[in-house]
Amino acid sequence: MIVLHHCVSARSLRPLWMLEELGLPYELRLLPFPPRVHAKPYLDLNPLGTVPLLEDGTTRMTESAAMCQYLAARHSPGVFDVQASEAAYGAYLNWLHISDATLTFPQTLVLRYTHFEPPERKQPQVVNDYTRWFLARLRAVDAAVQHNAYLCADRFTAADVAVGYALVLARHLGLDAQFSPAVAAYWQRLQDRPAFQRAMRIEREAALEQQVDPTPSPDLRF
């Protein structure tokens, strides 16, 4: 049984969504935010104290985009995965890495200097600069979906899940109002997927069942 350790609205939404796309059985364990403070025993499983943590037999993973690639490759080769023999393989890998290194990274700085730091350490200039950085990098997504429904390989893949989370986080930050028409339409297509809707519902139901605050929690990589 796959076990996914998750906080509401955190990067662990990526593998949760991926698991729902694949229709795999799994156990979802909700943690209070931040788990390194409020769930100390979790540090025995993941010394970083971050989510996600994916356990699949002896496999243990802590990087959400890598989990999407892993799950797709193992359970849907040539479907949600893009194989090395396909022309779009390089683009697929590039989007998986862009999802965190280019798109989510600047948003974490916006989060930190808007919500996490005490008043005397808040940095409006950093928030403004990295908001502009994120929106500028989003042009790559805009270019990819101007004439295509999804990012690569002429189909929905794990790359769309990984990049889709960056759009989820942008919504939490109120940046979705600045999406271009093409990105806004792409974001709507992602939200319309039944697996995305199930993931959001399951997240809330599991939080209530496991007595974890179901309101969105900030990202966990500081």
JSON list of C-alpha atoms in Angstrom, two decimals:
[
{"chain": "A", "resi": 1, "resn": "MET", "atom": "CA", "xyz": [0.00, 0.00, 0.00]},
{"chain": "A", "resi": 2, "resn": "ILE", "atom": "CA", "xyz": [1.30, 3.43, -0.95]},
{"chain": "A", "resi": 3, "resn": "VAL", "atom": "CA", "xyz": [1.27, 5.89, 1.96]},
{"chain": "A", "resi": 4, "resn": "LEU", "atom": "CA", "xyz": [1.23, 9.64, 1.32]},
{"chain": "A", "resi": 5, "resn": "HIS", "atom": "CA", "xyz": [1.92, 12.10, 4.15]},
{"chain": "A", "resi": 6, "resn": "HIS", "atom": "CA", "xyz": [0.21, 15.37, 3.34]},
{"chain": "A", "resi": 7, "resn": "CYS", "atom": "CA", "xyz": [-0.71, 18.84, 4.62]},
{"chain": "A", "resi": 8, "resn": "VAL", "atom": "CA", "xyz": [-3.73, 20.67, 3.24]},
{"chain": "A", "resi": 9, "resn": "SER", "atom": "CA", "xyz": [-2.86, 22.63, 0.06]},
{"chain": "A", "resi": 10, "resn": "ALA", "atom": "CA", "xyz": [0.87, 21.84, 0.27]},
{"chain": "A", "resi": 11, "resn": "ARG", "atom": "CA", "xyz": [3.07, 20.43, -2.50]},
{"chain": "A", "resi": 12, "resn": "SER", "atom": "CA", "xyz": [1.86, 16.98, -1.51]},
{"chain": "A", "resi": 13, "resn": "LEU", "atom": "CA", "xyz": [-1.27, 17.81, -3.50]},
{"chain": "A", "resi": 14, "resn": "ARG", "atom": "CA", "xyz": [0.78, 16.85, -6.56]},
{"chain": "A", "resi": 15, "resn": "PRO", "atom": "CA", "xyz": [1.15, 13.14, -5.70]},
{"chain": "A", "resi": 16, "resn": "LEU", "atom": "CA", "xyz": [-2.38, 13.06, -4.23]},
{"chain": "A", "resi": 17, "resn": "TRP", "atom": "CA", "xyz": [-3.78, 14.29, -7.54]},
{"chain": "A", "resi": 18, "resn": "MET", "atom": "CA", "xyz": [-1.51, 11.89, -9.44]},
{"chain": "A", "resi": 19, "resn": "LEU", "atom": "CA", "xyz": [-2.74, 8.95, -7.37]},
{"chain": "A", "resi": 20, "resn": "GLU", "atom": "CA", "xyz": [-6.32, 9.89, -8.16]},
{"chain": "A", "resi": 21, "resn": "GLU", "atom": "CA", "xyz": [-5.54, 10.18, -11.89]},
{"chain": "A", "resi": 22, "resn": "LEU", "atom": "CA", "xyz": [-4.05, 6.68, -11.76]},
{"chain": "A", "resi": 23, "resn": "GLY", "atom": "CA", "xyz": [-6.82, 5.18, -9.65]},
{"chain": "A", "resi": 24, "resn": "LEU", "atom": "CA", "xyz": [-4.32, 3.54, -7.31]},
{"chain": "A", "resi": 25, "resn": "PRO", "atom": "CA", "xyz": [-5.11, 2.42, -3.74]},
{"chain": "A", "resi": 26, "resn": "TYR", "atom": "CA", "xyz": [-3.28, 4.47, -1.13]},
{"chain": "A", "resi": 27, "resn": "GLU", "atom": "CA", "xyz": [-3.42, 5.62, 2.47]},
{"chain": "A", "resi": 28, "resn": "LEU", "atom": "CA", "xyz": [-3.53, 9.38, 3.03]},
{"chain": "A", "resi": 29, "resn": "ARG", "atom": "CA", "xyz": [-2.13, 10.63, 6.33]},
{"chain": "A", "resi": 30, "resn": "LEU", "atom": "CA", "xyz": [-2.92, 14.27, 7.08]},
{"chain": "A", "resi": 31, "resn": "LEU", "atom": "CA", "xyz": [-0.52, 16.24, 9.25]},
{"chain": "A", "resi": 32, "resn": "PRO", "atom": "CA", "xyz": [-1.03, 19.55, 11.06]},
{"chain": "A", "resi": 33, "resn": "PHE", "atom": "CA", "xyz": [0.97, 22.46, 9.70]},
{"chain": "A", "resi": 34, "resn": "PRO", "atom": "CA", "xyz": [3.88, 22.66, 10.19]},
{"chain": "A", "resi": 35, "resn": "PRO", "atom": "CA", "xyz": [4.48, 18.96, 10.97]},
{"chain": "A", "resi": 36, "resn": "ARG", "atom": "CA", "xyz": [8.03, 19.59, 12.19]},
{"chain": "A", "resi": 37, "resn": "VAL", "atom": "CA", "xyz": [6.46, 21.60, 15.04]},
{"chain": "A", "resi": 38, "resn": "HIS", "atom": "CA", "xyz": [3.09, 19.95, 15.60]},
{"chain": "A", "resi": 39, "resn": "ALA", "atom": "CA", "xyz": [3.83, 16.32, 14.67]},
{"chain": "A", "resi": 40, "resn": "LYS", "atom": "CA", "xyz": [7.26, 15.61, 16.15]},
{"chain": "A", "resi": 41, "resn": "PRO", "atom": "CA", "xyz": [7.12, 11.81, 15.61]},
{"chain": "A", "resi": 42, "resn": "TYR", "atom": "CA", "xyz": [6.96, 12.55, 11.87]},
{"chain": "A", "resi": 43, "resn": "LEU", "atom": "CA", "xyz": [10.63, 13.58, 12.06]},
{"chain": "A", "resi": 44, "resn": "ASP", "atom": "CA", "xyz": [11.48, 9.91, 12.58]},
{"chain": "A", "resi": 45, "resn": "LEU", "atom": "CA", "xyz": [10.06, 9.22, 9.11]},
{"chain": "A", "resi": 46, "resn": "ASN", "atom": "CA", "xyz": [11.28, 12.40, 7.41]},
{"chain": "A", "resi": 47, "resn": "PRO", "atom": "CA", "xyz": [14.08, 14.27, 9.24]},
{"chain": "A", "resi": 48, "resn": "LEU", "atom": "CA", "xyz": [13.37, 17.33, 7.07]},
{"chain": "A", "resi": 49, "resn": "GLY", "atom": "CA", "xyz": [9.94, 17.63, 8.65]},
{"chain": "A", "resi": 50, "resn": "THR", "atom": "CA", "xyz": [8.46, 18.63, 5.29]},
{"chain": "A", "resi": 51, "resn": "VAL", "atom": "CA", "xyz": [5.67, 17.16, 3.22]},
{"chain": "A", "resi": 52, "resn": "PRO", "atom": "CA", "xyz": [5.19, 15.29, 1.06]},
{"chain": "A", "resi": 53, "resn": "LEU", "atom": "CA", "xyz": [6.61, 11.96, 2.05]},
{"chain": "A", "resi": 54, "resn": "LEU", "atom": "CA", "xyz": [5.66, 9.04, -0.17]},
{"chain": "A", "resi": 55, "resn": "GLU", "atom": "CA", "xyz": [6.23, 5.50, 1.03]},
{"chain": "A", "resi": 56, "resn": "ASP", "atom": "CA", "xyz": [5.88, 2.68, -1.47]},
{"chain": "A", "resi": 57, "resn": "GLY", "atom": "CA", "xyz": [7.35, -0.49, -0.03]},
{"chain": "A", "resi": 58, "resn": "THR", "atom": "CA", "xyz": [11.03, 0.26, 0.53]},
{"chain": "A", "resi": 59, "resn": "THR", "atom": "CA", "xyz": [10.84, 3.39, -1.67]},
{"chain": "A", "resi": 60, "resn": "ARG", "atom": "CA", "xyz": [10.74, 6.70, 0.19]},
{"chain": "A", "resi": 61, "resn": "MET", "atom": "CA", "xyz": [10.49, 10.02, -1.63]},
{"chain": "A", "resi": 62, "resn": "THR", "atom": "CA", "xyz": [10.27, 13.64, -0.48]},
{"chain": "A", "resi": 63, "resn": "GLU", "atom": "CA", "xyz": [10.17, 15.58, -3.79]},
{"chain": "A", "resi": 64, "resn": "SER", "atom": "CA", "xyz": [6.65, 16.08, -5.12]},
{"chain": "A", "resi": 65, "resn": "ALA", "atom": "CA", "xyz": [7.44, 16.47, -8.83]},
{"chain": "A", "resi": 66, "resn": "ALA", "atom": "CA", "xyz": [9.65, 13.37, -8.70]},
{"chain": "A", "resi": 67, "resn": "MET", "atom": "CA", "xyz": [6.74, 11.48, -7.13]},
{"chain": "A", "resi": 68, "resn": "CYS", "atom": "CA", "xyz": [4.56, 12.41, -10.11]},
{"chain": "A", "resi": 69, "resn": "GLN", "atom": "CA", "xyz": [7.20, 11.11, -12.50]},
{"chain": "A", "resi": 70, "resn": "TYR", "atom": "CA", "xyz": [7.71, 7.94, -10.44]},
{"chain": "A", "resi": 71, "resn": "LEU", "atom": "CA", "xyz": [4.02, 7.11, -10.17]},
{"chain": "A", "resi": 72, "resn": "ALA", "atom": "CA", "xyz": [3.32, 7.79, -13.84]},
{"chain": "A", "resi": 73, "resn": "ALA", "atom": "CA", "xyz": [6.32, 5.76, -15.01]},
{"chain": "A", "resi": 74, "resn": "ARG", "atom": "CA", "xyz": [5.49, 2.78, -12.81]},
{"chain": "A", "resi": 75, "resn": "HIS", "atom": "CA", "xyz": [1.75, 2.73, -13.32]},
{"chain": "A", "resi": 76, "resn": "SER", "atom": "CA", "xyz": [0.95, 4.35, -16.68]},
{"chain": "A", "resi": 77, "resn": "PRO", "atom": "CA", "xyz": [3.91, 4.11, -19.09]},
{"chain": "A", "resi": 78, "resn": "GLY", "atom": "CA", "xyz": [3.07, 5.95, -22.27]},
{"chain": "A", "resi": 79, "resn": "VAL", "atom": "CA", "xyz": [-0.13, 7.44, -20.80]},
{"chain": "A", "resi": 80, "resn": "PHE", "atom": "CA", "xyz": [0.48, 9.95, -17.98]},
{"chain": "A", "resi": 81, "resn": "ASP", "atom": "CA", "xyz": [4.19, 9.21, -18.41]},
{"chain": "A", "resi": 82, "resn": "VAL", "atom": "CA", "xyz": [6.26, 10.20, -21.45]},
{"chain": "A", "resi": 83, "resn": "GLN", "atom": "CA", "xyz": [8.75, 7.55, -22.37]},
{"chain": "A", "resi": 84, "resn": "ALA", "atom": "CA", "xyz": [12.35, 8.10, -23.44]},
{"chain": "A", "resi": 85, "resn": "SER", "atom": "CA", "xyz": [11.55, 6.85, -26.93]},
{"chain": "A", "resi": 86, "resn": "GLU", "atom": "CA", "xyz": [9.00, 9.66, -27.48]},
{"chain": "A", "resi": 87, "resn": "ALA", "atom": "CA", "xyz": [9.94, 12.94, -29.12]},
{"chain": "A", "resi": 88, "resn": "ALA", "atom": "CA", "xyz": [8.39, 14.91, -26.23]},
{"chain": "A", "resi": 89, "resn": "TYR", "atom": "CA", "xyz": [10.48, 13.17, -23.55]},
{"chain": "A", "resi": 90, "resn": "GLY", "atom": "CA", "xyz": [12.88, 16.11, -23.09]},
{"chain": "A", "resi": 91, "resn": "ALA", "atom": "CA", "xyz": [10.05, 18.62, -22.90]},
{"chain": "A", "resi": 92, "resn": "TYR", "atom": "CA", "xyz": [8.29, 16.40, -20.37]},
{"chain": "A", "resi": 93, "resn": "LEU", "atom": "CA", "xyz": [11.31, 16.27, -18.07]},
{"chain": "A", "resi": 94, "resn": "ASN", "atom": "CA", "xyz": [11.85, 19.98, -18.49]},
{"chain": "A", "resi": 95, "resn": "TRP", "atom": "CA", "xyz": [8.29, 20.77, -17.39]},
{"chain": "A", "resi": 96, "resn": "LEU", "atom": "CA", "xyz": [8.61, 18.50, -14.36]},
{"chain": "A", "resi": 97, "resn": "HIS", "atom": "CA", "xyz": [11.67, 20.46, -13.23]},
{"chain": "A", "resi": 98, "resn": "ILE", "atom": "CA", "xyz": [10.23, 23.85, -14.20]},
{"chain": "A", "resi": 99, "resn": "SER", "atom": "CA", "xyz": [7.24, 23.15, -11.95]},
{"chain": "A", "resi": 100, "resn": "ASP", "atom": "CA", "xyz": [9.32, 23.57, -8.79]},
{"chain": "A", "resi": 101, "resn": "ALA", "atom": "CA", "xyz": [12.64, 25.15, -9.70]},
{"chain": "A", "resi": 102, "resn": "THR", "atom": "CA", "xyz": [11.11, 27.93, -11.81]},
{"chain": "A", "resi": 103, "resn": "LEU", "atom": "CA", "xyz": [7.43, 28.31, -10.92]},
{"chain": "A", "resi": 104, "resn": "THR", "atom": "CA", "xyz": [6.95, 27.31, -7.28]},
{"chain": "A", "resi": 105, "resn": "PHE", "atom": "CA", "xyz": [10.27, 28.70, -6.00]},
{"chain": "A", "resi": 106, "resn": "PRO", "atom": "CA", "xyz": [9.47, 32.43, -6.42]},
{"chain": "A", "resi": 107, "resn": "GLN", "atom": "CA", "xyz": [6.06, 31.90, -4.86]},
{"chain": "A", "resi": 108, "resn": "THR", "atom": "CA", "xyz": [7.63, 30.50, -1.70]},
{"chain": "A", "resi": 109, "resn": "LEU", "atom": "CA", "xyz": [9.43, 33.82, -1.23]},
{"chain": "A", "resi": 110, "resn": "VAL", "atom": "CA", "xyz": [6.17, 35.68, -1.72]},
{"chain": "A", "resi": 111, "resn": "LEU", "atom": "CA", "xyz": [4.63, 33.45, 0.95]},
{"chain": "A", "resi": 112, "resn": "ARG", "atom": "CA", "xyz": [7.51, 33.87, 3.33]},
{"chain": "A", "resi": 113, "resn": "TYR", "atom": "CA", "xyz": [7.73, 37.64, 3.22]},
{"chain": "A", "resi": 114, "resn": "THR", "atom": "CA", "xyz": [3.97, 38.14, 3.16]},
{"chain": "A", "resi": 115, "resn": "HIS", "atom": "CA", "xyz": [2.77, 35.60, 5.75]},
{"chain": "A", "resi": 116, "resn": "PHE", "atom": "CA", "xyz": [5.58, 33.89, 7.67]},
{"chain": "A", "resi": 117, "resn": "GLU", "atom": "CA", "xyz": [7.95, 36.60, 8.84]},
{"chain": "A", "resi": 118, "resn": "PRO", "atom": "CA", "xyz": [7.17, 38.87, 11.81]},
{"chain": "A", "resi": 119, "resn": "PRO", "atom": "CA", "xyz": [6.12, 42.43, 10.92]},
{"chain": "A", "resi": 120, "resn": "GLU", "atom": "CA", "xyz": [9.61, 43.85, 11.26]},
{"chain": "A", "resi": 121, "resn": "ARG", "atom": "CA", "xyz": [11.00, 41.31, 8.78]},
{"chain": "A", "resi": 122, "resn": "LYS", "atom": "CA", "xyz": [8.33, 41.54, 6.10]},
{"chain": "A", "resi": 123, "resn": "GLN", "atom": "CA", "xyz": [9.79, 42.64, 2.79]},
{"chain": "A", "resi": 124, "resn": "PRO", "atom": "CA", "xyz": [7.28, 44.23, 0.40]},
{"chain": "A", "resi": 125, "resn": "GLN", "atom": "CA", "xyz": [9.98, 44.75, -2.24]},
{"chain": "A", "resi": 126, "resn": "VAL", "atom": "CA", "xyz": [10.86, 41.03, -2.17]},
{"chain": "A", "resi": 127, "resn": "VAL", "atom": "CA", "xyz": [7.16, 40.16, -2.49]},
{"chain": "A", "resi": 128, "resn": "ASN", "atom": "CA", "xyz": [6.79, 42.50, -5.46]},
{"chain": "A", "resi": 129, "resn": "ASP", "atom": "CA", "xyz": [9.99, 41.34, -7.17]},
{"chain": "A", "resi": 130, "resn": "TYR", "atom": "CA", "xyz": [9.24, 37.63, -6.86]},
{"chain": "A", "resi": 131, "resn": "THR", "atom": "CA", "xyz": [5.61, 38.08, -7.86]},
{"chain": "A", "resi": 132, "resn": "ARG", "atom": "CA", "xyz": [6.88, 39.67, -11.06]},
{"chain": "A", "resi": 133, "resn": "TRP", "atom": "CA", "xyz": [9.43, 36.85, -11.43]},
{"chain": "A", "resi": 134, "resn": "PHE", "atom": "CA", "xyz": [6.73, 34.19, -11.16]},
{"chain": "A", "resi": 135, "resn": "LEU", "atom": "CA", "xyz": [4.43, 35.93, -13.64]},
{"chain": "A", "resi": 136, "resn": "ALA", "atom": "CA", "xyz": [7.31, 36.39, -16.07]},
{"chain": "A", "resi": 137, "resn": "ARG", "atom": "CA", "xyz": [8.23, 32.69, -15.89]},
{"chain": "A", "resi": 138, "resn": "LEU", "atom": "CA", "xyz": [4.58, 31.81, -16.41]},
{"chain": "A", "resi": 139, "resn": "ARG", "atom": "CA", "xyz": [5.01, 33.03, -19.98]},
{"chain": "A", "resi": 140, "resn": "ALA", "atom": "CA", "xyz": [6.51, 29.64, -20.78]},
{"chain": "A", "resi": 141, "resn": "VAL", "atom": "CA", "xyz": [3.24, 27.99, -19.78]},
{"chain": "A", "resi": 142, "resn": "ASP", "atom": "CA", "xyz": [1.32, 30.56, -21.80]},
{"chain": "A", "resi": 143, "resn": "ALA", "atom": "CA", "xyz": [3.37, 29.78, -24.91]},
{"chain": "A", "resi": 144, "resn": "ALA", "atom": "CA", "xyz": [2.87, 26.03, -24.46]},
{"chain": "A", "resi": 145, "resn": "VAL", "atom": "CA", "xyz": [-0.91, 26.16, -24.10]},
{"chain": "A", "resi": 146, "resn": "GLN", "atom": "CA", "xyz": [-1.70, 28.87, -26.64]},
{"chain": "A", "resi": 147, "resn": "HIS", "atom": "CA", "xyz": [-2.53, 26.19, -29.22]},
{"chain": "A", "resi": 148, "resn": "ASN", "atom": "CA", "xyz": [-2.42, 22.98, -27.16]},
{"chain": "A", "resi": 149, "resn": "ALA", "atom": "CA", "xyz": [-4.68, 21.68, -24.42]},
{"chain": "A", "resi": 150, "resn": "TYR", "atom": "CA", "xyz": [-1.74, 20.44, -22.32]},
{"chain": "A", "resi": 151, "resn": "LEU", "atom": "CA", "xyz": [1.96, 21.09, -21.93]},
{"chain": "A", "resi": 152, "resn": "CYS", "atom": "CA", "xyz": [3.55, 18.34, -24.00]},
{"chain": "A", "resi": 153, "resn": "ALA", "atom": "CA", "xyz": [3.13, 15.05, -25.89]},
{"chain": "A", "resi": 154, "resn": "ASP", "atom": "CA", "xyz": [-0.35, 16.09, -27.11]},
{"chain": "A", "resi": 155, "resn": "ARG", "atom": "CA", "xyz": [-1.95, 14.69, -23.96]},
{"chain": "A", "resi": 156, "resn": "PHE", "atom": "CA", "xyz": [-2.38, 15.22, -20.23]},
{"chain": "A", "resi": 157, "resn": "THR", "atom": "CA", "xyz": [0.71, 13.97, -18.37]},
{"chain": "A", "resi": 158, "resn": "ALA", "atom": "CA", "xyz": [2.32, 14.05, -14.94]},
{"chain": "A", "resi": 159, "resn": "ALA", "atom": "CA", "xyz": [3.94, 17.32, -16.04]},
{"chain": "A", "resi": 160, "resn": "ASP", "atom": "CA", "xyz": [0.51, 18.96, -16.03]},
{"chain": "A", "resi": 161, "resn": "VAL", "atom": "CA", "xyz": [-0.05, 17.76, -12.47]},
{"chain": "A", "resi": 162, "resn": "ALA", "atom": "CA", "xyz": [3.32, 19.17, -11.37]},
{"chain": "A", "resi": 163, "resn": "VAL", "atom": "CA", "xyz": [2.82, 22.53, -13.07]},
{"chain": "A", "resi": 164, "resn": "GLY", "atom": "CA", "xyz": [-0.84, 22.55, -12.05]},
{"chain": "A", "resi": 165, "resn": "TYR", "atom": "CA", "xyz": [0.16, 22.76, -8.41]},
{"chain": "A", "resi": 166, "resn": "ALA", "atom": "CA", "xyz": [2.02, 26.00, -9.13]},
{"chain": "A", "resi": 167, "resn": "LEU", "atom": "CA", "xyz": [-1.29, 27.37, -10.38]},
{"chain": "A", "resi": 168, "resn": "VAL", "atom": "CA", "xyz": [-3.05, 26.12, -7.25]},
{"chain": "A", "resi": 169, "resn": "LEU", "atom": "CA", "xyz": [-0.50, 27.99, -5.16]},
{"chain": "A", "resi": 170, "resn": "ALA", "atom": "CA", "xyz": [-0.91, 31.09, -7.34]},
{"chain": "A", "resi": 171, "resn": "ARG", "atom": "CA", "xyz": [-4.64, 30.99, -6.59]},
{"chain": "A", "resi": 172, "resn": "HIS", "atom": "CA", "xyz": [-3.94, 30.88, -2.85]},
{"chain": "A", "resi": 173, "resn": "LEU", "atom": "CA", "xyz": [-1.69, 33.94, -3.29]},
{"chain": "A", "resi": 174, "resn": "GLY", "atom": "CA", "xyz": [-4.28, 35.80, -5.33]},
{"chain": "A", "resi": 175, "resn": "LEU", "atom": "CA", "xyz": [-2.10, 35.80, -8.45]},
{"chain": "A", "resi": 176, "resn": "ASP", "atom": "CA", "xyz": [-4.55, 33.94, -10.66]},
{"chain": "A", "resi": 177, "resn": "ALA", "atom": "CA", "xyz": [-6.24, 37.24, -11.57]},
{"chain": "A", "resi": 178, "resn": "GLN", "atom": "CA", "xyz": [-3.08, 38.03, -13.55]},
{"chain": "A", "resi": 179, "resn": "PHE", "atom": "CA", "xyz": [-3.08, 34.82, -15.61]},
{"chain": "A", "resi": 180, "resn": "SER", "atom": "CA", "xyz": [-3.14, 35.34, -19.35]},
{"chain": "A", "resi": 181, "resn": "PRO", "atom": "CA", "xyz": [-6.29, 34.12, -21.14]},
{"chain": "A", "resi": 182, "resn": "ALA", "atom": "CA", "xyz": [-4.47, 30.99, -22.35]},
{"chain": "A", "resi": 183, "resn": "VAL", "atom": "CA", "xyz": [-3.15, 30.15, -18.87]},
{"chain": "A", "resi": 184, "resn": "ALA", "atom": "CA", "xyz": [-6.54, 30.86, -17.30]},
{"chain": "A", "resi": 185, "resn": "ALA", "atom": "CA", "xyz": [-8.20, 28.48, -19.79]},
{"chain": "A", "resi": 186, "resn": "TYR", "atom": "CA", "xyz": [-5.54, 25.83, -19.12]},
{"chain": "A", "resi": 187, "resn": "TRP", "atom": "CA", "xyz": [-6.04, 26.24, -15.36]},
{"chain": "A", "resi": 188, "resn": "GLN", "atom": "CA", "xyz": [-9.78, 25.77, -15.82]},
{"chain": "A", "resi": 189, "resn": "ARG", "atom": "CA", "xyz": [-9.19, 22.57, -17.81]},
{"chain": "A", "resi": 190, "resn": "LEU", "atom": "CA", "xyz": [-7.09, 21.22, -14.96]},
{"chain": "A", "resi": 191, "resn": "GLN", "atom": "CA", "xyz": [-9.72, 22.11, -12.37]},
{"chain": "A", "resi": 192, "resn": "ASP", "atom": "CA", "xyz": [-12.38, 20.39, -14.49]},
{"chain": "A", "resi": 193, "resn": "ARG", "atom": "CA", "xyz": [-10.60, 17.04, -14.34]},
{"chain": "A", "resi": 194, "resn": "PRO", "atom": "CA", "xyz": [-12.53, 14.59, -12.14]},
{"chain": "A", "resi": 195, "resn": "ALA", "atom": "CA", "xyz": [-9.31, 13.37, -10.49]},
{"chain": "A", "resi": 196, "resn": "PHE", "atom": "CA", "xyz": [-8.40, 16.92, -9.43]},
{"chain": "A", "resi": 197, "resn": "GLN", "atom": "CA", "xyz": [-11.86, 17.42, -7.98]},
{"chain": "A", "resi": 198, "resn": "ARG", "atom": "CA", "xyz": [-11.66, 14.09, -6.15]},
{"chain": "A", "resi": 199, "resn": "ALA", "atom": "CA", "xyz": [-8.24, 14.98, -4.74]},
{"chain": "A", "resi": 200, "resn": "MET", "atom": "CA", "xyz": [-9.58, 18.26, -3.35]},
{"chain": "A", "resi": 201, "resn": "ARG", "atom": "CA", "xyz": [-12.62, 16.54, -1.85]},
{"chain": "A", "resi": 202, "resn": "ILE", "atom": "CA", "xyz": [-10.61, 13.66, -0.39]},
{"chain": "A", "resi": 203, "resn": "GLU", "atom": "CA", "xyz": [-8.12, 16.13, 1.11]},
{"chain": "A", "resi": 204, "resn": "ARG", "atom": "CA", "xyz": [-10.91, 17.95, 2.96]},
{"chain": "A", "resi": 205, "resn": "GLU", "atom": "CA", "xyz": [-12.70, 14.78, 4.06]},
{"chain": "A", "resi": 206, "resn": "ALA", "atom": "CA", "xyz": [-9.47, 13.23, 5.34]},
{"chain": "A", "resi": 207, "resn": "ALA", "atom": "CA", "xyz": [-8.58, 16.41, 7.23]},
{"chain": "A", "resi": 208, "resn": "LEU", "atom": "CA", "xyz": [-11.93, 16.43, 8.99]},
{"chain": "A", "resi": 209, "resn": "GLU", "atom": "CA", "xyz": [-11.79, 12.71, 9.72]},
{"chain": "A", "resi": 210, "resn": "GLN", "atom": "CA", "xyz": [-8.24, 12.90, 11.07]},
{"chain": "A", "resi": 211, "resn": "GLN", "atom": "CA", "xyz": [-8.99, 16.11, 13.00]},
{"chain": "A", "resi": 212, "resn": "VAL", "atom": "CA", "xyz": [-6.61, 18.33, 11.04]},
{"chain": "A", "resi": 213, "resn": "ASP", "atom": "CA", "xyz": [-7.53, 21.92, 10.16]},
{"chain": "A", "resi": 214, "resn": "PRO", "atom": "CA", "xyz": [-8.97, 21.69, 6.60]},
{"chain": "A", "resi": 215, "resn": "THR", "atom": "CA", "xyz": [-8.18, 25.30, 5.69]},
{"chain": "A", "resi": 216, "resn": "PRO", "atom": "CA", "xyz": [-5.33, 25.79, 3.21]},
{"chain": "A", "resi": 217, "resn": "SER", "atom": "CA", "xyz": [-1.92, 25.67, 4.81]},
{"chain": "A", "resi": 218, "resn": "PRO", "atom": "CA", "xyz": [1.08, 27.55, 3.41]},
{"chain": "A", "resi": 219, "resn": "ASP", "atom": "CA", "xyz": [3.82, 25.84, 1.48]},
{"chain": "A", "resi": 220, "resn": "LEU", "atom": "CA", "xyz": [6.38, 24.02, 3.65]},
{"chain": "A", "resi": 221, "resn": "ARG", "atom": "CA", "xyz": [9.85, 24.58, 2.22]},
{"chain": "A", "resi": 222, "resn": "PHE", "atom": "CA", "xyz": [11.53, 27.24, 4.35]}
]
